[in-house]
């Protein structure tokens, strides 16, 4: 049955607009293939929004998002806004958007494309067959806890890591449910040997586990988890962790798949989901047409699955990326020394052809 969806499109800064252009082409191709209609409405977000309106997440953008079925984000930030007041920075806009829409669960899949097995800095024998889903708590923890700020005439900086039982429960539930559909293994990552907030996290996950007897639950301290990820990543199926630990571990894990330029993400839990690549705005290569659009395109794939329940569309996008890679198309970030590289457009075109 043909369906119609409204998508708020926030290209953002740096390479954001370039990769978004390719992602929207992929979205249109999926629409054509499966006879669905996607209506995209662009809005200002991040540094460009600061330049034009004075704030990173203007009211008008929030309105456009509210009237949509899903939100697609490019990337935000750049050196131009590094000296802007903390709560008006592009990144603050991103945090506000996550909070505003109640997007407490961030899914960051890390998988290995067979064509990229030689791209990882780790040995084939270590990463072959790796397939991990990181579930990062996204609207709590040290990113949002009070008190925070720079005080005592600039001599003291404070952030506070806070979690309530309710916050831990709801994100852990998402992780258990995802694990049920996968290899039924869940590893909860914390720092409960030192932090009280982590002790509460661990106890809460333990209690919830009783509702999911089929899922094998384990716990790791975050320092150990960071080490285990590069020692033996295949031991992991689903990982659930707090906001900052998840931020750090997902960047680390991205290198297992070859490049941060390959990792998409889905922020869910509210009425409207937000889909964005894990990587940043890469100001150093912005406007040069060489950014890898794969993570952005795969974020469209995640939107199809998690926001619209269009599993076929999701598979079509993932397979298209996989096939384009298998045919040898490589952007600079995933090319081996001496290998021929293509730009953002050509990569987008190569993926499009496979959809
Ligand atoms: C991410 C980013 C953001 C975060 C920044 C840009 C605020 O690093 O999505 O991983 O820390 O959450
Ligand atoms: Mn990050």
CSV table of C-alpha atoms and ligand atoms in Angstrom, one decimal:
chain,number,residue,atom,x,y,z
A,1,UNK,CA,0.0,0.0,0.0
A,2,UNK,CA,1.4,3.4,-1.0
A,3,UNK,CA,2.0,5.7,2.0
A,4,UNK,CA,2.9,9.3,2.5
A,5,UNK,CA,5.4,10.6,5.0
A,6,UNK,CA,6.6,14.0,6.1
A,7,UNK,CA,10.3,14.4,6.8
A,8,UNK,CA,11.9,17.4,8.4
A,9,UNK,CA,15.4,17.9,6.9
A,10,UNK,CA,18.1,19.6,8.9
A,11,UNK,CA,21.3,19.6,6.8
A,12,UNK,CA,23.3,21.7,9.3
A,13,UNK,CA,26.9,22.6,8.9
A,14,UNK,CA,30.2,21.5,7.3
A,15,UNK,CA,29.7,18.4,5.2
A,16,UNK,CA,26.0,18.2,6.4
A,17,UNK,CA,24.4,19.7,3.3
A,18,UNK,CA,26.6,17.7,0.8
A,19,UNK,CA,25.8,14.3,2.4
A,20,UNK,CA,22.2,15.2,2.9
A,21,UNK,CA,21.8,15.9,-0.8
A,22,UNK,CA,22.8,12.3,-1.5
A,23,UNK,CA,20.7,10.9,1.3
A,24,UNK,CA,17.6,12.6,0.0
A,25,UNK,CA,18.2,11.2,-3.5
A,26,UNK,CA,18.4,7.7,-1.9
A,27,UNK,CA,15.1,8.4,-0.1
A,28,UNK,CA,13.4,9.4,-3.3
A,29,UNK,CA,14.7,6.3,-5.0
A,30,UNK,CA,13.2,4.2,-2.2
A,31,UNK,CA,9.9,6.1,-2.6
A,32,UNK,CA,9.8,5.3,-6.3
A,33,UNK,CA,10.7,1.7,-5.8
A,34,UNK,CA,8.1,1.0,-3.2
A,35,UNK,CA,5.5,3.6,-4.3
A,36,UNK,CA,5.7,5.7,-1.1
A,37,UNK,CA,5.8,9.4,-1.0
A,38,UNK,CA,8.3,11.4,1.1
A,39,UNK,CA,7.7,15.1,1.5
A,40,UNK,CA,10.9,16.8,2.7
A,41,UNK,CA,10.8,20.2,4.4
A,42,UNK,CA,14.2,21.9,5.1
A,43,UNK,CA,14.9,23.8,8.3
A,44,UNK,CA,17.8,25.7,9.9
A,45,UNK,CA,19.8,23.9,12.5
A,46,UNK,CA,23.2,24.3,14.1
A,47,UNK,CA,25.8,27.0,13.2
A,48,UNK,CA,23.9,28.1,10.1
A,49,UNK,CA,20.9,28.7,12.3
A,50,UNK,CA,23.0,30.8,14.7
A,51,UNK,CA,24.2,32.9,11.8
A,52,UNK,CA,20.7,33.5,10.5
A,53,UNK,CA,18.6,33.7,13.6
A,54,UNK,CA,20.9,33.9,16.6
A,55,UNK,CA,20.1,30.5,18.0
A,56,UNK,CA,21.0,26.9,17.0
A,57,UNK,CA,17.5,25.5,17.2
A,58,UNK,CA,15.1,28.2,16.1
A,59,UNK,CA,11.4,27.9,17.1
A,60,UNK,CA,10.4,27.6,13.4
A,61,UNK,CA,12.6,24.5,13.1
A,62,UNK,CA,11.0,23.0,16.1
A,63,UNK,CA,7.6,23.7,14.6
A,64,UNK,CA,8.6,22.1,11.3
A,65,UNK,CA,9.9,19.0,13.1
A,66,UNK,CA,6.7,18.7,15.2
A,67,UNK,CA,4.6,18.7,12.0
A,68,UNK,CA,6.8,15.8,10.5
A,69,UNK,CA,6.8,12.1,10.9
A,70,UNK,CA,10.6,12.0,11.3
A,71,UNK,CA,13.6,14.2,11.4
A,72,UNK,CA,16.8,13.8,9.4
A,73,UNK,CA,19.9,15.6,10.6
A,74,UNK,CA,23.2,16.1,8.8
A,75,UNK,CA,25.9,17.4,11.3
A,76,UNK,CA,26.4,20.5,13.3
A,77,UNK,CA,29.3,22.6,14.5
A,78,UNK,CA,32.6,24.0,13.3
A,79,UNK,CA,35.5,26.3,14.3
A,80,UNK,CA,33.4,29.4,13.4
A,81,UNK,CA,31.2,28.8,16.4
A,82,UNK,CA,33.8,27.5,18.8
A,83,UNK,CA,33.8,30.7,20.8
A,84,UNK,CA,30.0,31.1,21.0
A,85,UNK,CA,28.6,30.9,24.6
A,86,UNK,CA,28.2,27.2,25.6
A,87,UNK,CA,24.4,27.2,25.6
A,88,UNK,CA,24.1,28.8,22.2
A,89,UNK,CA,26.6,26.6,20.4
A,90,UNK,CA,25.5,24.4,17.5
A,91,UNK,CA,26.0,21.3,19.8
A,92,UNK,CA,23.6,22.8,22.3
A,93,UNK,CA,21.0,22.9,19.6
A,94,UNK,CA,21.5,19.2,19.0
A,95,UNK,CA,21.2,18.4,22.7
A,96,UNK,CA,18.1,20.6,22.9
A,97,UNK,CA,16.5,18.8,20.0
A,98,UNK,CA,17.1,15.4,21.6
A,99,UNK,CA,15.6,16.6,24.9
A,100,UNK,CA,12.7,18.5,23.3
A,101,UNK,CA,11.5,15.4,21.5
A,102,UNK,CA,12.2,13.0,24.3
A,103,UNK,CA,14.7,10.9,22.3
A,104,UNK,CA,16.2,9.0,25.2
A,105,UNK,CA,17.4,5.9,23.3
A,106,UNK,CA,20.1,6.3,20.6
A,107,UNK,CA,20.7,3.2,18.5
A,108,UNK,CA,24.2,3.1,16.9
A,109,UNK,CA,24.7,-0.1,14.9
A,110,UNK,CA,28.3,-1.1,14.2
A,111,UNK,CA,28.6,-3.7,11.6
A,112,UNK,CA,31.3,-4.8,9.2
A,113,UNK,CA,30.7,-4.5,5.5
A,114,UNK,CA,32.6,-7.5,4.0
A,115,UNK,CA,34.1,-5.2,1.3
A,116,UNK,CA,35.7,-3.1,4.1
A,117,UNK,CA,37.3,-5.8,6.1
A,118,UNK,CA,40.8,-4.7,5.1
A,119,UNK,CA,40.0,-1.1,6.0
A,120,UNK,CA,39.9,-1.5,9.8
A,121,UNK,CA,43.0,-0.9,11.7
A,122,UNK,CA,42.3,-4.2,13.4
A,123,UNK,CA,43.1,-7.7,12.0
A,124,UNK,CA,40.5,-9.5,9.9
A,125,UNK,CA,40.6,-12.4,12.4
A,126,UNK,CA,39.5,-10.1,15.1
A,127,UNK,CA,36.7,-8.2,13.4
A,128,UNK,CA,35.3,-10.7,10.9
A,129,UNK,CA,31.6,-11.3,11.7
A,130,UNK,CA,31.4,-8.5,14.1
A,131,UNK,CA,27.9,-7.0,14.5
A,132,UNK,CA,27.1,-4.8,17.5
A,133,UNK,CA,24.2,-2.5,18.4
A,134,UNK,CA,25.1,0.2,20.9
A,135,UNK,CA,22.2,1.6,22.7
A,136,UNK,CA,23.2,4.9,24.2
A,137,UNK,CA,21.1,6.8,26.7
A,138,UNK,CA,20.7,10.2,25.1
A,139,UNK,CA,18.7,12.7,27.3
A,140,UNK,CA,20.3,12.3,30.7
A,141,UNK,CA,23.5,11.6,32.5
A,142,UNK,CA,26.4,14.0,32.7
A,143,UNK,CA,25.2,15.8,29.5
A,144,UNK,CA,22.2,17.2,31.3
A,145,UNK,CA,22.7,16.8,35.1
A,146,UNK,CA,22.5,19.8,37.4
A,147,UNK,CA,24.4,21.6,38.8
A,148,UNK,CA,26.5,22.5,35.8
A,149,UNK,CA,28.5,25.5,34.8
A,150,UNK,CA,31.7,27.4,35.3
A,151,UNK,CA,31.6,29.2,38.7
A,152,UNK,CA,33.6,30.9,41.4
A,153,UNK,CA,34.8,33.6,39.0
A,154,UNK,CA,35.9,31.1,36.4
A,155,UNK,CA,38.0,28.9,38.8
A,156,UNK,CA,35.7,25.9,39.0
A,157,UNK,CA,33.9,23.9,36.4
A,158,UNK,CA,31.1,21.5,37.2
A,159,UNK,CA,29.0,18.8,35.5
A,160,UNK,CA,26.9,16.3,37.3
A,161,UNK,CA,26.2,12.7,36.3
A,162,UNK,CA,22.6,12.0,37.3
A,163,UNK,CA,20.3,9.0,36.5
A,164,UNK,CA,17.0,8.1,37.9
A,165,UNK,CA,15.6,4.6,38.0
A,166,UNK,CA,13.0,5.6,35.5
A,167,UNK,CA,15.6,6.9,33.0
A,168,UNK,CA,17.7,3.7,33.3
A,169,UNK,CA,14.6,1.4,33.0
A,170,UNK,CA,13.3,2.9,29.8
A,171,UNK,CA,16.5,2.8,27.9
A,172,UNK,CA,17.4,-0.6,29.2
A,173,UNK,CA,14.0,-1.9,28.1
A,174,UNK,CA,14.7,-0.7,24.6
A,175,UNK,CA,18.0,-2.5,24.7
A,176,UNK,CA,16.5,-5.8,26.0
A,177,UNK,CA,13.8,-5.7,23.3
A,178,UNK,CA,16.4,-5.2,20.6
A,179,UNK,CA,18.5,-8.0,22.1
A,180,UNK,CA,15.5,-10.3,21.9
A,181,UNK,CA,15.4,-9.8,18.1
A,182,UNK,CA,19.1,-10.4,17.8
A,183,UNK,CA,21.5,-12.9,19.5
A,184,UNK,CA,19.8,-12.3,22.8
A,185,UNK,CA,22.9,-11.0,24.5
A,186,UNK,CA,23.0,-7.7,26.4
A,187,UNK,CA,26.1,-6.1,28.0
A,188,UNK,CA,25.4,-3.2,30.3
A,189,UNK,CA,28.4,-0.8,30.6
A,190,UNK,CA,28.9,1.4,33.7
A,191,UNK,CA,31.5,2.5,36.2
A,192,UNK,CA,29.9,1.1,39.3
A,193,UNK,CA,33.2,0.3,41.1
A,194,UNK,CA,33.6,4.1,41.5
A,195,UNK,CA,30.3,5.9,40.8
A,196,UNK,CA,27.1,5.7,42.8
A,197,UNK,CA,25.1,6.7,39.7
A,198,UNK,CA,26.5,3.7,38.0
A,199,UNK,CA,25.6,1.5,41.0
A,200,UNK,CA,22.0,2.6,40.6
A,201,UNK,CA,22.3,1.9,36.8
A,202,UNK,CA,23.6,-1.6,37.4
A,203,UNK,CA,21.0,-2.5,40.0
A,204,UNK,CA,18.2,-1.2,37.9
A,205,UNK,CA,19.3,-3.2,34.8
A,206,UNK,CA,19.6,-6.3,37.0
A,207,UNK,CA,16.1,-5.9,38.2
A,208,UNK,CA,14.7,-5.3,34.8
A,209,UNK,CA,16.5,-8.4,33.5
A,210,UNK,CA,13.9,-10.6,35.3
A,211,UNK,CA,11.4,-9.5,32.7
A,212,UNK,CA,13.6,-10.8,30.0
A,213,UNK,CA,14.7,-14.3,31.0
A,214,UNK,CA,15.7,-15.2,27.5
A,215,UNK,CA,18.3,-12.5,27.3
A,216,UNK,CA,21.8,-13.2,28.6
A,217,UNK,CA,22.8,-10.2,30.6
A,218,UNK,CA,26.4,-9.2,31.5
A,219,UNK,CA,28.0,-6.1,33.0
A,220,UNK,CA,31.3,-4.4,32.2
A,221,UNK,CA,33.1,-1.4,33.6
A,222,UNK,CA,33.5,1.1,30.9
A,223,UNK,CA,37.3,1.0,30.9
A,224,UNK,CA,37.2,-2.7,30.5
A,225,UNK,CA,34.5,-2.4,27.8
A,226,UNK,CA,36.7,0.0,25.8
A,227,UNK,CA,39.5,-2.5,25.9
A,228,UNK,CA,37.3,-5.5,25.1
A,229,UNK,CA,35.9,-3.7,22.1
A,230,UNK,CA,39.3,-3.8,20.4
A,231,UNK,CA,40.4,-7.1,21.9
A,232,UNK,CA,37.5,-9.2,20.9
A,233,UNK,CA,34.5,-7.2,19.4
A,234,UNK,CA,32.7,-10.4,18.4
A,235,UNK,CA,31.8,-11.1,22.1
A,236,UNK,CA,29.3,-8.2,21.9
A,237,UNK,CA,25.7,-8.3,20.6
A,238,UNK,CA,23.8,-5.4,22.2
A,239,UNK,CA,25.5,-2.9,24.5
A,240,UNK,CA,23.5,-0.5,26.7
A,241,UNK,CA,25.2,2.4,28.4
A,242,UNK,CA,24.9,6.0,29.6
A,243,UNK,CA,25.2,9.2,27.6
A,244,UNK,CA,28.9,10.0,27.8
A,245,UNK,CA,30.1,6.4,27.9
A,246,UNK,CA,28.0,5.7,24.8
A,247,UNK,CA,29.4,8.7,23.0
A,248,UNK,CA,33.0,7.6,23.6
A,249,UNK,CA,32.4,3.8,23.0
A,250,UNK,CA,30.5,4.4,19.7
A,251,UNK,CA,33.4,6.5,18.3
A,252,UNK,CA,35.8,3.8,19.3
A,253,UNK,CA,33.6,1.0,17.8
A,254,UNK,CA,33.2,2.9,14.6
A,255,UNK,CA,36.8,2.2,13.7
A,256,UNK,CA,36.1,-1.5,13.9
A,257,UNK,CA,33.9,-1.0,10.8
A,258,UNK,CA,36.6,0.9,9.0
A,259,UNK,CA,35.5,4.5,9.4
A,260,UNK,CA,33.4,6.8,11.4
A,261,UNK,CA,32.0,7.8,8.0
A,262,UNK,CA,30.1,4.5,7.9
A,263,UNK,CA,28.0,4.8,11.1
A,264,UNK,CA,24.4,5.8,11.1
A,265,UNK,CA,22.2,6.4,14.1
A,266,UNK,CA,18.6,6.6,15.3
A,267,UNK,CA,17.4,8.6,18.3
A,268,UNK,CA,14.1,7.2,19.4
A,269,UNK,CA,11.8,7.0,22.4
A,270,UNK,CA,9.6,10.1,21.6
A,271,UNK,CA,6.8,10.6,19.2
A,272,UNK,CA,9.1,11.6,16.4
A,273,UNK,CA,12.5,10.0,15.7
A,274,UNK,CA,15.7,11.8,14.8
A,275,UNK,CA,18.1,10.1,12.4
A,276,UNK,CA,21.7,11.3,11.9
A,277,UNK,CA,25.2,10.0,11.1
A,278,UNK,CA,27.4,9.4,14.2
A,279,UNK,CA,30.2,11.5,12.7
A,280,UNK,CA,30.5,15.3,12.9
A,281,UNK,CA,30.5,18.1,10.4
A,282,UNK,CA,34.1,17.6,9.3
A,283,UNK,CA,34.8,21.3,8.6
A,284,UNK,CA,38.3,20.4,7.3
A,285,UNK,CA,36.8,18.8,4.2
A,286,UNK,CA,33.5,20.7,3.9
A,287,UNK,CA,32.5,22.0,0.5
A,288,UNK,CA,35.1,19.9,-1.3
A,289,UNK,CA,32.7,17.2,-2.4
A,290,UNK,CA,34.7,14.4,-0.9
A,291,UNK,CA,32.8,13.5,2.3
A,292,UNK,CA,31.6,10.0,2.6
A,293,UNK,CA,27.7,10.0,2.4
A,294,UNK,CA,27.3,6.4,3.6
A,295,UNK,CA,26.5,7.1,7.2
A,296,UNK,CA,23.9,9.7,6.2
A,297,UNK,CA,22.4,7.4,3.6
A,298,UNK,CA,22.3,4.6,6.2
A,299,UNK,CA,20.6,7.0,8.6
A,300,UNK,CA,17.8,7.3,6.0
A,301,UNK,CA,17.7,3.5,6.1
A,302,UNK,CA,17.3,3.6,9.8
A,303,UNK,CA,14.5,6.1,9.5
A,304,UNK,CA,12.7,3.9,7.1
A,305,UNK,CA,12.8,1.0,9.6
A,306,UNK,CA,12.4,2.7,13.0
A,307,UNK,CA,10.1,5.6,12.1
A,308,UNK,CA,8.0,4.3,9.2
A,309,UNK,CA,8.2,0.5,9.7
A,310,UNK,CA,9.4,0.1,6.1
A,311,UNK,CA,11.7,-2.8,6.6
A,312,UNK,CA,12.0,-3.5,2.8
A,313,UNK,CA,13.1,0.1,2.2
A,314,UNK,CA,15.7,-0.2,5.0
A,315,UNK,CA,17.0,-3.4,3.5
A,316,UNK,CA,17.1,-1.9,0.0
A,317,UNK,CA,19.3,1.0,1.3
A,318,UNK,CA,21.6,-1.2,3.3
A,319,UNK,CA,22.1,-3.6,0.5
A,320,UNK,CA,22.7,-0.8,-2.0
A,321,UNK,CA,25.5,0.6,0.2
A,322,UNK,CA,26.9,-2.8,0.6
A,323,UNK,CA,26.9,-3.5,-3.1
A,324,UNK,CA,28.4,-0.1,-4.0
A,325,UNK,CA,31.2,-0.9,-1.6
A,326,UNK,CA,31.6,-4.4,-3.0
A,327,UNK,CA,31.9,-2.9,-6.5
A,328,UNK,CA,34.9,-1.0,-5.3
A,329,UNK,CA,33.5,2.5,-4.8
A,330,UNK,CA,35.5,4.2,-2.0
A,331,UNK,CA,35.5,7.7,-0.6
A,332,UNK,CA,38.8,8.9,0.8
A,333,UNK,CA,38.1,7.8,4.4
A,334,UNK,CA,37.5,4.2,3.4
A,335,UNK,CA,40.2,3.9,0.7
A,336,UNK,CA,43.4,2.1,1.3
A,337,UNK,CA,46.6,3.8,0.3
A,338,UNK,CA,46.9,4.0,-3.5
A,339,UNK,CA,43.3,3.0,-4.0
A,340,UNK,CA,41.1,5.0,-6.4
A,341,UNK,CA,38.7,7.3,-4.6
A,342,UNK,CA,35.3,8.8,-5.5
A,343,UNK,CA,33.6,12.0,-4.3
A,344,UNK,CA,30.4,12.4,-2.4
A,345,UNK,CA,28.3,12.7,-5.5
A,346,UNK,CA,29.8,9.7,-7.3
A,347,UNK,CA,29.4,7.6,-4.1
A,348,UNK,CA,25.8,8.7,-3.8
A,349,UNK,CA,25.2,7.9,-7.5
A,350,UNK,CA,26.7,4.4,-7.1
A,351,UNK,CA,24.4,3.7,-4.1
A,352,UNK,CA,21.4,5.1,-6.0
A,353,UNK,CA,22.0,2.8,-8.9
A,354,UNK,CA,21.7,-0.2,-6.6
A,355,UNK,CA,18.5,0.9,-5.0
B,1,LIG,C1,27.4,12.6,18.9
B,1,LIG,C2,28.2,13.9,19.0
B,1,LIG,C3,27.4,14.9,19.9
B,1,LIG,C4,27.3,14.2,21.3
B,1,LIG,C5,27.9,16.3,20.0
B,1,LIG,C6,28.1,16.9,18.7
B,1,LIG,C7,27.0,17.1,20.9
B,1,LIG,O1,29.5,13.7,19.4
B,1,LIG,O2,26.3,12.6,18.5
B,1,LIG,O3,28.0,11.6,19.2
B,1,LIG,O4,28.3,14.3,22.1
B,1,LIG,O5,26.3,13.6,21.6
B,2,LIG,MN1,30.1,11.6,19.6
